[in-house]
mmCIF file of C-alpha atoms and ligand atoms in Angstrom:
data_model
loop_
_atom_site.group_PDB
_atom_site.id
_atom_site.type_symbol
_atom_site.label_atom_id
_atom_site.label_comp_id
_atom_site.label_asym_id
_atom_site.label_seq_id
_atom_site.Cartn_x
_atom_site.Cartn_y
_atom_site.Cartn_z
ATOM 1 C CA MET Z 1 0.527 -8.211 3.139
ATOM 2 C CA LYS Z 2 -1.644 -5.148 3.225
ATOM 3 C CA LEU Z 3 -1.503 -2.310 0.819
ATOM 4 C CA ALA Z 4 -3.518 0.828 1.580
ATOM 5 C CA ILE Z 5 -4.769 3.023 -1.374
ATOM 6 C CA ILE Z 6 -4.727 6.565 -0.364
ATOM 7 C CA GLY Z 7 -5.170 9.940 -2.254
ATOM 8 C CA LYS Z 8 -7.135 13.101 -2.671
ATOM 9 C CA PRO Z 9 -10.923 12.911 -3.154
ATOM 10 C CA GLN Z 10 -11.934 12.093 -6.784
ATOM 11 C CA SER Z 11 -8.374 11.169 -7.733
ATOM 12 C CA GLY Z 12 -9.630 7.719 -8.885
ATOM 13 C CA LYS Z 13 -8.725 5.689 -5.682
ATOM 14 C CA THR Z 14 -11.850 3.468 -5.994
ATOM 15 C CA THR Z 15 -11.380 3.215 -9.663
ATOM 16 C CA VAL Z 16 -7.856 2.032 -9.229
ATOM 17 C CA PHE Z 17 -9.018 -0.199 -6.405
ATOM 18 C CA ASN Z 18 -11.559 -1.850 -8.731
ATOM 19 C CA ALA Z 19 -8.899 -2.341 -11.266
ATOM 20 C CA VAL Z 20 -6.215 -3.907 -9.026
ATOM 21 C CA ALA Z 21 -8.636 -5.887 -6.939
ATOM 22 C CA GLY Z 22 -11.104 -6.952 -9.625
ATOM 23 C CA GLN Z 23 -13.915 -5.247 -7.809
ATOM 24 C CA GLN Z 24 -16.893 -3.224 -8.798
ATOM 25 C CA GLU Z 25 -17.463 -0.686 -6.284
ATOM 26 C CA THR Z 26 -19.287 2.507 -7.124
ATOM 27 C CA VAL Z 27 -17.065 5.384 -8.235
ATOM 28 C CA GLY Z 28 -17.445 9.094 -7.965
ATOM 29 C CA ASP Z 29 -19.307 8.916 -4.686
ATOM 30 C CA PHE Z 30 -18.396 9.915 -1.137
ATOM 31 C CA SER Z 31 -19.318 6.880 0.708
ATOM 32 C CA LYS Z 32 -17.593 6.517 4.120
ATOM 33 C CA ALA Z 33 -17.034 2.803 3.675
ATOM 34 C CA ILE Z 34 -13.590 1.364 3.485
ATOM 35 C CA HIS Z 35 -13.467 -1.089 0.605
ATOM 36 C CA ARG Z 36 -11.359 -4.100 1.060
ATOM 37 C CA ALA Z 37 -10.439 -7.095 -0.981
ATOM 38 C CA LEU Z 38 -8.106 -10.087 -0.823
ATOM 39 C CA VAL Z 39 -6.273 -10.481 -4.120
ATOM 40 C CA LYS Z 40 -4.308 -13.440 -5.435
ATOM 41 C CA VAL Z 41 -0.886 -12.417 -6.479
ATOM 42 C CA PRO Z 42 -0.643 -13.182 -10.200
ATOM 43 C CA ASP Z 43 2.246 -15.608 -10.645
ATOM 44 C CA ARG Z 44 2.910 -17.206 -13.989
ATOM 45 C CA ARG Z 45 5.473 -19.550 -12.608
ATOM 46 C CA LEU Z 46 2.756 -21.051 -10.224
ATOM 47 C CA GLU Z 47 0.471 -21.502 -13.173
ATOM 48 C CA ARG Z 48 3.150 -23.274 -15.114
ATOM 49 C CA LEU Z 49 3.972 -25.668 -12.319
ATOM 50 C CA ALA Z 50 0.259 -26.366 -11.878
ATOM 51 C CA ASP Z 51 0.064 -27.225 -15.614
ATOM 52 C CA LEU Z 52 3.018 -29.646 -15.169
ATOM 53 C CA PHE Z 53 1.794 -31.363 -12.062
ATOM 54 C CA GLN Z 54 -1.937 -31.013 -12.212
ATOM 55 C CA PRO Z 55 -2.336 -30.770 -8.409
ATOM 56 C CA ARG Z 56 -5.592 -30.827 -6.724
ATOM 57 C CA LYS Z 57 -5.280 -27.236 -5.602
ATOM 58 C CA VAL Z 58 -3.328 -24.147 -6.549
ATOM 59 C CA THR Z 59 -2.750 -21.640 -3.861
ATOM 60 C CA HIS Z 60 -1.560 -18.203 -4.768
ATOM 61 C CA ALA Z 61 0.021 -15.742 -2.303
ATOM 62 C CA THR Z 62 -2.535 -13.088 -1.387
ATOM 63 C CA ILE Z 63 -2.485 -9.418 -0.773
ATOM 64 C CA GLU Z 64 -5.143 -7.385 0.980
ATOM 65 C CA PHE Z 65 -5.992 -4.013 -0.611
ATOM 66 C CA LEU Z 66 -7.933 -1.221 1.300
ATOM 67 C CA ASP Z 67 -9.443 1.707 -0.446
ATOM 68 C CA ALA Z 68 -9.682 4.862 1.680
ATOM 69 C CA PRO Z 69 -13.229 6.074 2.300
ATOM 70 C CA GLY Z 70 -14.778 9.260 1.047
ATOM 71 C CA LEU Z 71 -14.429 12.285 3.245
ATOM 72 C CA SER Z 72 -16.436 13.860 5.996
ATOM 73 C CA GLY Z 73 -16.618 17.591 6.628
ATOM 74 C CA LYS Z 74 -13.158 17.891 8.009
ATOM 75 C CA GLY Z 75 -11.566 16.706 4.765
ATOM 76 C CA LYS Z 76 -12.852 19.424 2.514
ATOM 77 C CA GLN Z 77 -9.411 21.208 2.554
ATOM 78 C CA ALA Z 78 -7.214 20.173 -0.222
ATOM 79 C CA GLY Z 79 -5.303 16.913 0.310
ATOM 80 C CA ALA Z 80 -6.749 16.035 3.575
ATOM 81 C CA PHE Z 81 -7.825 12.352 3.803
ATOM 82 C CA GLU Z 82 -9.137 10.350 6.609
ATOM 83 C CA ILE Z 83 -7.130 7.437 7.733
ATOM 84 C CA GLY Z 84 -8.077 4.896 10.409
ATOM 85 C CA ASP Z 85 -5.850 2.716 12.354
ATOM 86 C CA GLU Z 86 -6.289 0.004 9.845
ATOM 87 C CA PHE Z 87 -4.306 2.217 7.268
ATOM 88 C CA ARG Z 88 -1.630 2.439 9.827
ATOM 89 C CA LEU Z 89 -1.299 -1.278 9.858
ATOM 90 C CA SER Z 90 -0.593 -1.462 6.055
ATOM 91 C CA ASP Z 91 2.798 -2.593 4.796
ATOM 92 C CA ALA Z 92 2.980 0.015 2.021
ATOM 93 C CA LEU Z 93 0.884 2.829 0.675
ATOM 94 C CA VAL Z 94 -0.475 3.133 -2.887
ATOM 95 C CA MET Z 95 -0.904 6.766 -3.512
ATOM 96 C CA VAL Z 96 -3.293 7.548 -6.246
ATOM 97 C CA ILE Z 97 -2.708 10.846 -8.056
ATOM 98 C CA ASP Z 98 -5.154 12.551 -10.544
ATOM 99 C CA ALA Z 99 -3.344 13.053 -13.780
ATOM 100 C CA PHE Z 100 -6.429 12.625 -15.987
ATOM 101 C CA SER Z 101 -8.537 15.664 -15.257
ATOM 102 C CA PRO Z 102 -8.094 18.950 -17.125
ATOM 103 C CA GLY Z 103 -5.825 21.215 -14.946
ATOM 104 C CA ALA Z 104 -4.537 18.289 -12.961
ATOM 105 C CA GLN Z 105 -1.431 19.029 -10.957
ATOM 106 C CA PRO Z 106 0.101 15.739 -10.085
ATOM 107 C CA LEU Z 107 3.406 16.995 -8.616
ATOM 108 C CA ALA Z 108 1.744 19.427 -6.349
ATOM 109 C CA ASP Z 109 -0.747 16.822 -5.268
ATOM 110 C CA ILE Z 110 2.000 14.346 -4.398
ATOM 111 C CA SER Z 111 3.762 16.867 -2.243
ATOM 112 C CA THR Z 112 0.450 17.917 -0.497
ATOM 113 C CA LEU Z 113 -0.168 14.261 0.316
ATOM 114 C CA VAL Z 114 3.378 13.578 1.554
ATOM 115 C CA ASP Z 115 3.040 16.727 3.700
ATOM 116 C CA GLU Z 116 -0.149 15.302 5.129
ATOM 117 C CA LEU Z 117 1.586 12.018 6.085
ATOM 118 C CA ILE Z 118 4.341 14.012 7.699
ATOM 119 C CA LEU Z 119 1.733 15.970 9.619
ATOM 120 C CA LEU Z 120 -0.151 12.902 10.858
ATOM 121 C CA ASP Z 121 3.173 11.366 12.123
ATOM 122 C CA HIS Z 122 4.039 14.709 13.724
ATOM 123 C CA VAL Z 123 0.903 14.720 15.691
ATOM 124 C CA LEU Z 124 1.394 11.062 16.692
ATOM 125 C CA ILE Z 125 4.915 11.464 17.860
ATOM 126 C CA ASP Z 126 3.921 14.695 19.761
ATOM 127 C CA GLY Z 127 1.472 12.722 21.815
ATOM 128 C CA ILE Z 128 3.771 9.811 22.438
ATOM 129 C CA ILE Z 129 6.631 12.149 23.694
ATOM 130 C CA GLU Z 130 4.156 14.047 25.965
ATOM 131 C CA LYS Z 131 2.979 10.880 27.474
ATOM 132 C CA ARG Z 132 6.404 9.550 28.017
ATOM 133 C CA GLU Z 133 7.809 12.780 29.561
ATOM 134 C CA ARG Z 134 4.890 12.901 31.954
ATOM 135 C CA LYS Z 135 5.510 9.249 33.004
ATOM 136 C CA ILE Z 136 9.258 9.887 33.503
ATOM 137 C CA LYS Z 137 8.369 12.965 35.639
ATOM 138 C CA LEU Z 138 5.881 11.118 37.794
ATOM 139 C CA THR Z 139 7.697 7.751 38.237
ATOM 140 C CA GLY Z 140 11.454 8.772 37.721
ATOM 141 C CA ASP Z 141 11.485 5.734 35.267
ATOM 142 C CA LYS Z 142 14.475 6.338 33.013
ATOM 143 C CA THR Z 143 14.339 3.137 30.920
ATOM 144 C CA GLY Z 144 12.646 4.743 28.056
ATOM 145 C CA LEU Z 145 15.037 7.659 27.637
ATOM 146 C CA LYS Z 146 16.932 6.449 24.752
ATOM 147 C CA GLU Z 147 13.689 5.895 22.767
ATOM 148 C CA LEU Z 148 12.517 9.456 23.759
ATOM 149 C CA GLU Z 149 15.726 10.808 22.385
ATOM 150 C CA LEU Z 150 15.038 8.899 19.120
ATOM 151 C CA LEU Z 151 11.575 10.114 18.937
ATOM 152 C CA GLY Z 152 12.877 13.650 19.280
ATOM 153 C CA ARG Z 153 15.290 13.108 16.403
ATOM 154 C CA CYS Z 154 12.264 11.903 14.213
ATOM 155 C CA LEU Z 155 10.386 15.016 15.144
ATOM 156 C CA THR Z 156 13.201 17.229 14.125
ATOM 157 C CA TRP Z 157 13.345 15.418 10.776
ATOM 158 C CA LEU Z 158 9.670 15.825 10.184
ATOM 159 C CA ASP Z 159 9.987 19.463 11.021
ATOM 160 C CA GLN Z 160 12.030 19.927 8.054
ATOM 161 C CA GLY Z 161 9.238 18.589 5.991
ATOM 162 C CA LYS Z 162 10.786 15.209 5.223
ATOM 163 C CA PRO Z 163 9.195 11.889 5.497
ATOM 164 C CA LEU Z 164 10.504 9.276 7.918
ATOM 165 C CA LEU Z 165 11.052 7.046 4.965
ATOM 166 C CA ASP Z 166 14.201 9.037 4.251
ATOM 167 C CA PHE Z 167 15.470 9.078 7.776
ATOM 168 C CA GLU Z 168 18.406 6.785 7.988
ATOM 169 C CA LEU Z 169 18.181 4.511 11.036
ATOM 170 C CA THR Z 170 20.156 1.486 12.171
ATOM 171 C CA ASP Z 171 18.314 -1.791 12.556
ATOM 172 C CA ASP Z 172 18.609 -1.309 16.348
ATOM 173 C CA GLU Z 173 16.890 2.053 16.119
ATOM 174 C CA MET Z 174 14.367 0.859 13.767
ATOM 175 C CA LYS Z 175 13.073 -1.913 16.075
ATOM 176 C CA PRO Z 176 11.407 0.144 18.781
ATOM 177 C CA LEU Z 177 9.904 2.530 16.112
ATOM 178 C CA ARG Z 178 8.179 -0.319 14.117
ATOM 179 C CA GLY Z 179 5.341 -0.680 16.463
ATOM 180 C CA PHE Z 180 4.206 3.069 16.019
ATOM 181 C CA GLN Z 181 3.419 2.338 12.307
ATOM 182 C CA PHE Z 182 4.432 5.830 11.140
ATOM 183 C CA LEU Z 183 2.643 6.727 7.808
ATOM 184 C CA SER Z 184 5.481 8.709 6.275
ATOM 185 C CA GLN Z 185 7.804 5.749 6.956
ATOM 186 C CA LYS Z 186 5.896 3.388 4.785
ATOM 187 C CA PRO Z 187 7.240 2.485 1.373
ATOM 188 C CA LEU Z 188 5.295 4.466 -1.221
ATOM 189 C CA LEU Z 189 3.911 3.499 -4.685
ATOM 190 C CA ILE Z 190 2.713 6.450 -6.431
ATOM 191 C CA VAL Z 191 0.188 5.598 -9.144
ATOM 192 C CA LEU Z 192 -0.324 8.187 -11.712
ATOM 193 C CA ASN Z 193 -3.906 7.852 -12.927
ATOM 194 C CA VAL Z 194 -3.927 9.184 -16.648
ATOM 195 C CA ALA Z 195 -6.621 9.932 -19.094
ATOM 196 C CA GLU Z 196 -7.507 7.314 -21.688
ATOM 197 C CA ASP Z 197 -5.817 9.221 -24.485
ATOM 198 C CA ALA Z 198 -2.556 9.744 -22.483
ATOM 199 C CA LEU Z 199 -1.686 6.037 -22.540
ATOM 200 C CA PRO Z 200 0.691 6.259 -25.489
ATOM 201 C CA GLN Z 201 2.754 8.719 -23.533
ATOM 202 C CA THR Z 202 3.069 6.682 -20.260
ATOM 203 C CA ASP Z 203 6.796 6.065 -20.700
ATOM 204 C CA GLY Z 204 7.696 9.759 -21.173
ATOM 205 C CA LEU Z 205 5.422 10.542 -18.212
ATOM 206 C CA ALA Z 206 7.055 8.023 -15.877
ATOM 207 C CA GLN Z 207 10.473 9.441 -16.874
ATOM 208 C CA SER Z 208 9.499 13.107 -15.855
ATOM 209 C CA PHE Z 209 8.656 11.649 -12.422
ATOM 210 C CA GLY Z 210 11.784 9.619 -12.218
ATOM 211 C CA HIS Z 211 13.325 11.883 -9.605
ATOM 212 C CA LEU Z 212 10.804 10.695 -7.161
ATOM 213 C CA VAL Z 213 11.823 7.071 -7.464
ATOM 214 C CA SER Z 214 14.344 5.492 -5.004
ATOM 215 C CA PRO Z 215 14.829 1.736 -4.597
ATOM 216 C CA GLU Z 216 12.891 -0.109 -1.852
ATOM 217 C CA ARG Z 217 11.383 3.414 -0.886
ATOM 218 C CA ARG Z 218 9.380 5.046 -3.511
ATOM 219 C CA ASP Z 219 8.298 3.924 -6.873
ATOM 220 C CA LEU Z 220 5.932 5.001 -9.636
ATOM 221 C CA GLU Z 221 3.383 3.408 -11.979
ATOM 222 C CA VAL Z 222 1.295 5.030 -14.698
ATOM 223 C CA VAL Z 223 -2.087 3.581 -15.230
ATOM 224 C CA CYS Z 224 -5.352 4.581 -16.718
ATOM 225 C CA GLY Z 225 -7.720 3.506 -13.890
ATOM 226 C CA LYS Z 226 -10.858 3.928 -15.948
ATOM 227 C CA ILE Z 227 -9.755 1.518 -18.721
ATOM 228 C CA GLU Z 228 -8.114 -0.871 -16.300
ATOM 229 C CA ALA Z 229 -11.314 -1.092 -14.269
ATOM 230 C CA GLU Z 230 -13.240 -1.872 -17.380
ATOM 231 C CA LEU Z 231 -10.791 -4.486 -18.522
ATOM 232 C CA VAL Z 232 -11.374 -6.442 -15.271
ATOM 233 C CA GLY Z 233 -14.858 -7.389 -16.306
ATOM 234 C CA LEU Z 234 -13.925 -8.927 -19.618
ATOM 235 C CA GLN Z 235 -13.087 -12.558 -20.391
ATOM 236 C CA ASP Z 236 -9.396 -13.401 -20.871
ATOM 237 C CA GLU Z 237 -9.397 -13.550 -24.619
ATOM 238 C CA GLU Z 238 -11.332 -10.275 -25.118
ATOM 239 C CA ARG Z 239 -9.173 -8.634 -22.502
ATOM 240 C CA ARG Z 240 -5.861 -9.705 -24.243
ATOM 241 C CA GLN Z 241 -7.171 -8.260 -27.438
ATOM 242 C CA PHE Z 242 -8.108 -4.865 -25.869
ATOM 243 C CA MET Z 243 -4.855 -4.651 -24.164
ATOM 244 C CA ASP Z 244 -2.951 -5.251 -27.368
ATOM 245 C CA GLU Z 245 -4.937 -2.584 -29.075
ATOM 246 C CA LEU Z 246 -4.341 -0.070 -26.290
ATOM 247 C CA GLY Z 247 -0.675 -0.938 -25.931
ATOM 248 C CA ILE Z 248 -1.169 -2.103 -22.340
ATOM 249 C CA ALA Z 249 1.606 -4.702 -21.719
ATOM 250 C CA ALA Z 250 0.420 -6.075 -18.332
ATOM 251 C CA PRO Z 251 -2.755 -5.341 -16.387
ATOM 252 C CA ALA Z 252 -2.602 -2.759 -13.547
ATOM 253 C CA THR Z 253 -2.992 -5.449 -10.888
ATOM 254 C CA GLU Z 254 0.233 -7.285 -11.930
ATOM 255 C CA LYS Z 255 2.186 -4.002 -12.267
ATOM 256 C CA VAL Z 256 1.113 -2.693 -9.031
ATOM 257 C CA ILE Z 257 1.855 -5.977 -7.094
ATOM 258 C CA GLN Z 258 5.029 -6.487 -8.739
ATOM 259 C CA LYS Z 259 6.245 -3.080 -7.793
ATOM 260 C CA ALA Z 260 4.878 -3.364 -4.138
ATOM 261 C CA TYR Z 261 6.888 -6.653 -3.834
ATOM 262 C CA ALA Z 262 10.037 -4.940 -4.993
ATOM 263 C CA LEU Z 263 9.382 -2.023 -2.687
ATOM 264 C CA LEU Z 264 9.034 -4.280 0.228
ATOM 265 C CA GLY Z 265 11.968 -6.409 -0.625
ATOM 266 C CA LEU Z 266 9.607 -9.477 -1.016
ATOM 267 C CA ILE Z 267 10.163 -12.529 -3.229
ATOM 268 C CA SER Z 268 8.265 -15.802 -3.631
ATOM 269 C CA PHE Z 269 9.242 -19.397 -3.428
ATOM 270 C CA LEU Z 270 7.066 -22.289 -4.585
ATOM 271 C CA THR Z 271 6.235 -25.750 -3.410
ATOM 272 C CA VAL Z 272 4.549 -28.307 -5.468
ATOM 273 C CA GLY Z 273 3.304 -31.775 -4.610
ATOM 274 C CA GLU Z 274 0.399 -34.067 -4.855
ATOM 275 C CA PRO Z 275 -2.277 -32.064 -2.939
ATOM 276 C CA ASP Z 276 -1.254 -28.503 -3.999
ATOM 277 C CA ALA Z 277 1.013 -26.108 -5.748
ATOM 278 C CA HIS Z 278 1.605 -23.123 -3.585
ATOM 279 C CA ALA Z 279 3.336 -19.782 -3.776
ATOM 280 C CA TRP Z 280 4.817 -18.356 -0.516
ATOM 281 C CA THR Z 281 5.942 -14.854 0.148
ATOM 282 C CA ILE Z 282 9.138 -14.063 2.058
ATOM 283 C CA ARG Z 283 11.660 -11.234 2.567
ATOM 284 C CA LYS Z 284 14.693 -11.280 0.364
ATOM 285 C CA GLY Z 285 17.608 -12.759 2.309
ATOM 286 C CA THR Z 286 15.367 -15.292 4.161
ATOM 287 C CA ILE Z 287 17.204 -18.625 4.815
ATOM 288 C CA ALA Z 288 15.882 -22.048 4.089
ATOM 289 C CA HIS Z 289 15.169 -22.807 7.797
ATOM 290 C CA GLN Z 290 12.924 -19.682 8.164
ATOM 291 C CA ALA Z 291 11.240 -20.307 4.808
ATOM 292 C CA ALA Z 292 10.372 -23.763 6.106
ATOM 293 C CA GLY Z 293 8.752 -22.058 9.077
ATOM 294 C CA ALA Z 294 6.614 -19.944 6.717
ATOM 295 C CA ILE Z 295 4.953 -23.205 5.757
ATOM 296 C CA HIS Z 296 4.725 -24.802 9.049
ATOM 297 C CA THR Z 297 6.638 -24.764 12.358
ATOM 298 C CA ASP Z 298 7.056 -28.604 12.395
ATOM 299 C CA ILE Z 299 8.966 -28.305 9.129
ATOM 300 C CA GLU Z 300 11.190 -25.643 10.658
ATOM 301 C CA ARG Z 301 11.693 -27.642 13.841
ATOM 302 C CA GLY Z 302 12.335 -30.921 12.036
ATOM 303 C CA PHE Z 303 14.339 -29.441 9.151
ATOM 304 C CA ILE Z 304 16.764 -31.840 7.486
ATOM 305 C CA ARG Z 305 17.474 -30.313 4.187
ATOM 306 C CA ALA Z 306 15.919 -28.465 1.261
ATOM 307 C CA GLU Z 307 15.813 -29.805 -2.274
ATOM 308 C CA VAL Z 308 15.945 -26.779 -4.490
ATOM 309 C CA VAL Z 309 15.241 -26.489 -8.200
ATOM 310 C CA ALA Z 310 15.243 -23.023 -9.855
ATOM 311 C CA PHE Z 311 11.879 -22.378 -11.554
ATOM 312 C CA ASP Z 312 13.609 -21.838 -14.929
ATOM 313 C CA ASP Z 313 14.927 -25.399 -14.793
ATOM 314 C CA TYR Z 314 11.590 -26.871 -13.987
ATOM 315 C CA ASP Z 315 10.153 -24.753 -16.928
ATOM 316 C CA ARG Z 316 12.832 -26.127 -19.219
ATOM 317 C CA LEU Z 317 13.229 -29.728 -18.100
ATOM 318 C CA GLU Z 318 9.754 -30.381 -16.822
ATOM 319 C CA THR Z 319 10.237 -33.569 -14.883
ATOM 320 C CA MET Z 320 12.179 -34.474 -11.748
ATOM 321 C CA PRO Z 321 14.176 -37.248 -13.380
ATOM 322 C CA ALA Z 322 15.284 -34.946 -16.201
ATOM 323 C CA ILE Z 323 16.103 -32.183 -13.605
ATOM 324 C CA LYS Z 324 18.178 -34.699 -11.633
ATOM 325 C CA ALA Z 325 20.009 -36.077 -14.669
ATOM 326 C CA ALA Z 326 20.873 -32.456 -15.657
ATOM 327 C CA GLY Z 327 22.210 -31.993 -12.133
ATOM 328 C CA LYS Z 328 19.737 -29.162 -11.446
ATOM 329 C CA MET Z 329 18.455 -30.244 -8.106
ATOM 330 C CA LYS Z 330 20.571 -28.879 -5.349
ATOM 331 C CA LEU Z 331 20.527 -30.210 -1.784
ATOM 332 C CA GLU Z 332 20.761 -27.169 0.653
ATOM 333 C CA GLY Z 333 21.108 -26.791 4.380
ATOM 334 C CA LYS Z 334 19.553 -24.507 6.804
ATOM 335 C CA ASP Z 335 21.522 -21.465 5.878
ATOM 336 C CA TYR Z 336 20.819 -21.423 2.258
ATOM 337 C CA VAL Z 337 19.457 -18.064 1.180
ATOM 338 C CA VAL Z 338 16.255 -18.663 -0.720
ATOM 339 C CA GLN Z 339 16.049 -17.142 -4.274
ATOM 340 C CA ASP Z 340 13.053 -15.725 -5.974
ATOM 341 C CA GLY Z 341 11.347 -18.587 -7.903
ATOM 342 C CA ASP Z 342 13.051 -21.442 -6.075
ATOM 343 C CA VAL Z 343 10.820 -24.632 -6.134
ATOM 344 C CA ILE Z 344 11.568 -26.233 -2.790
ATOM 345 C CA LEU Z 345 10.860 -29.576 -1.261
ATOM 346 C CA PHE Z 346 11.618 -29.574 2.468
ATOM 347 C CA ARG Z 347 12.821 -32.837 4.088
ATOM 348 C CA PHE Z 348 12.075 -32.824 7.667
ATOM 349 C CA ASN Z 349 11.727 -35.245 10.626
ATOM 350 C CA ILE Z 350 9.613 -34.803 13.811
HETATM 351 N N1 LIG J 1 -11.319 10.120 -17.402
HETATM 352 C C1 LIG J 1 -10.905 9.363 -16.326
HETATM 353 N N2 LIG J 1 -11.839 9.543 -15.287
HETATM 354 C C2 LIG J 1 -11.485 8.842 -14.082
HETATM 355 C C3 LIG J 1 -10.330 8.046 -14.156
HETATM 356 N N3 LIG J 1 -10.201 7.511 -12.990
HETATM 357 C C4 LIG J 1 -11.263 7.881 -12.160
HETATM 358 N N4 LIG J 1 -12.042 8.779 -12.961
HETATM 359 C C5 LIG J 1 -13.274 9.367 -12.569
HETATM 360 O O1 LIG J 1 -13.008 10.263 -11.438
HETATM 361 C C6 LIG J 1 -14.182 10.134 -10.588
HETATM 362 C C7 LIG J 1 -13.798 9.831 -9.180
HETATM 363 O O2 LIG J 1 -13.288 8.430 -9.108
HETATM 364 P P1 LIG J 1 -13.178 7.590 -7.821
HETATM 365 O O3 LIG J 1 -12.467 6.312 -8.189
HETATM 366 O O4 LIG J 1 -14.547 7.401 -7.175
HETATM 367 O O5 LIG J 1 -12.213 8.546 -6.965
HETATM 368 P P2 LIG J 1 -11.990 8.448 -5.482
HETATM 369 O O6 LIG J 1 -12.776 9.541 -4.751
HETATM 370 O O7 LIG J 1 -10.517 8.811 -5.262
HETATM 371 O O8 LIG J 1 -12.242 7.108 -4.908
HETATM 372 C C8 LIG J 1 -15.122 9.213 -11.148
HETATM 373 O O9 LIG J 1 -16.118 9.974 -11.894
HETATM 374 C C9 LIG J 1 -14.321 8.344 -12.073
HETATM 375 O O10 LIG J 1 -15.090 7.814 -13.119
HETATM 376 C C10 LIG J 1 -9.414 7.902 -15.257
HETATM 377 O O11 LIG J 1 -8.470 7.250 -15.348
HETATM 378 N N5 LIG J 1 -9.858 8.583 -16.357
HETATM 379 MG MG1 LIG J 2 -13.518 6.311 -3.466
#
């Protein structure tokens, strides 16, 4: 999974990137470099299984974070940001909003940035339609007409100033559009970057932005990027202490990743064995057969059954004999819908 951090210049993108990705990039500069980092998805369940089993290796799921570069001349107008193709390939956008500086206008900034995404998609679709129409004229090829009509409807939607995220499409309509990677169609996590002394008011602040939140589309998180970026450099013990003092329940990286998973409809299942304990990311609704394929195509091909234990039962009962005695190991077939936190042993035969 790839998450792209975007936002206005000096909104704290790099600061938040440092906080969520545990990096130490220079902040307050206008460097053109895209920062990137592969981040382990924090998973207390995986840690607990590793404690129980002492496997040789522990493999977390990972997420790639991209931090948008500083701006060149073009971007001097408010809200403009540079976005490369790489940002189009992200699964969701993390929009960092300045809510820390005096005179900050977070609501206005959010709408400026959303407008920008809409504009970028508009330009892209204009180009596609023009090319398609020219081709139809030249070759008489009518196969793409249905898609052209769909793109036209997208354009009308964008013309009303609305992001494609809110454009209701059937799965069949969605399919041909996916490849275009429209920016305004990507799930959006808004990160309000607040000042150090505003931390006690985060709940109230989150509530006043509540109207922006809609399940699996848009969500909001309040963080103080500056403090969070400093926390990253501390040892566990010291960090815990600071967080308690500041009233920070979970580090920004956990909160941001958790919300991104929810936005994208993702869950994790776990496998544990002699060589390694491993967390795997899948979409909600994935059946056991496909989940097996996430590990290896051989396991998918030779699938016999899945032996499933809910994490909470592992946590409570700790050993397989105890789990079996309590009747908590379920034998499931190909069509079993995998649940978040399932610990699965796949039986297969090739
Ligand atoms: N007081 C305060 N300053 C911040 C915070 N986040 C970022 N800044 C400052 O804002 C400036 C720009 O930050 P940076 O992360 O480089 O912004 P970017 O241009 O969006 O990447 C730097 O001087 C940061 O120290 C914050 O939460 N509180
Ligand atoms: Mg930056």
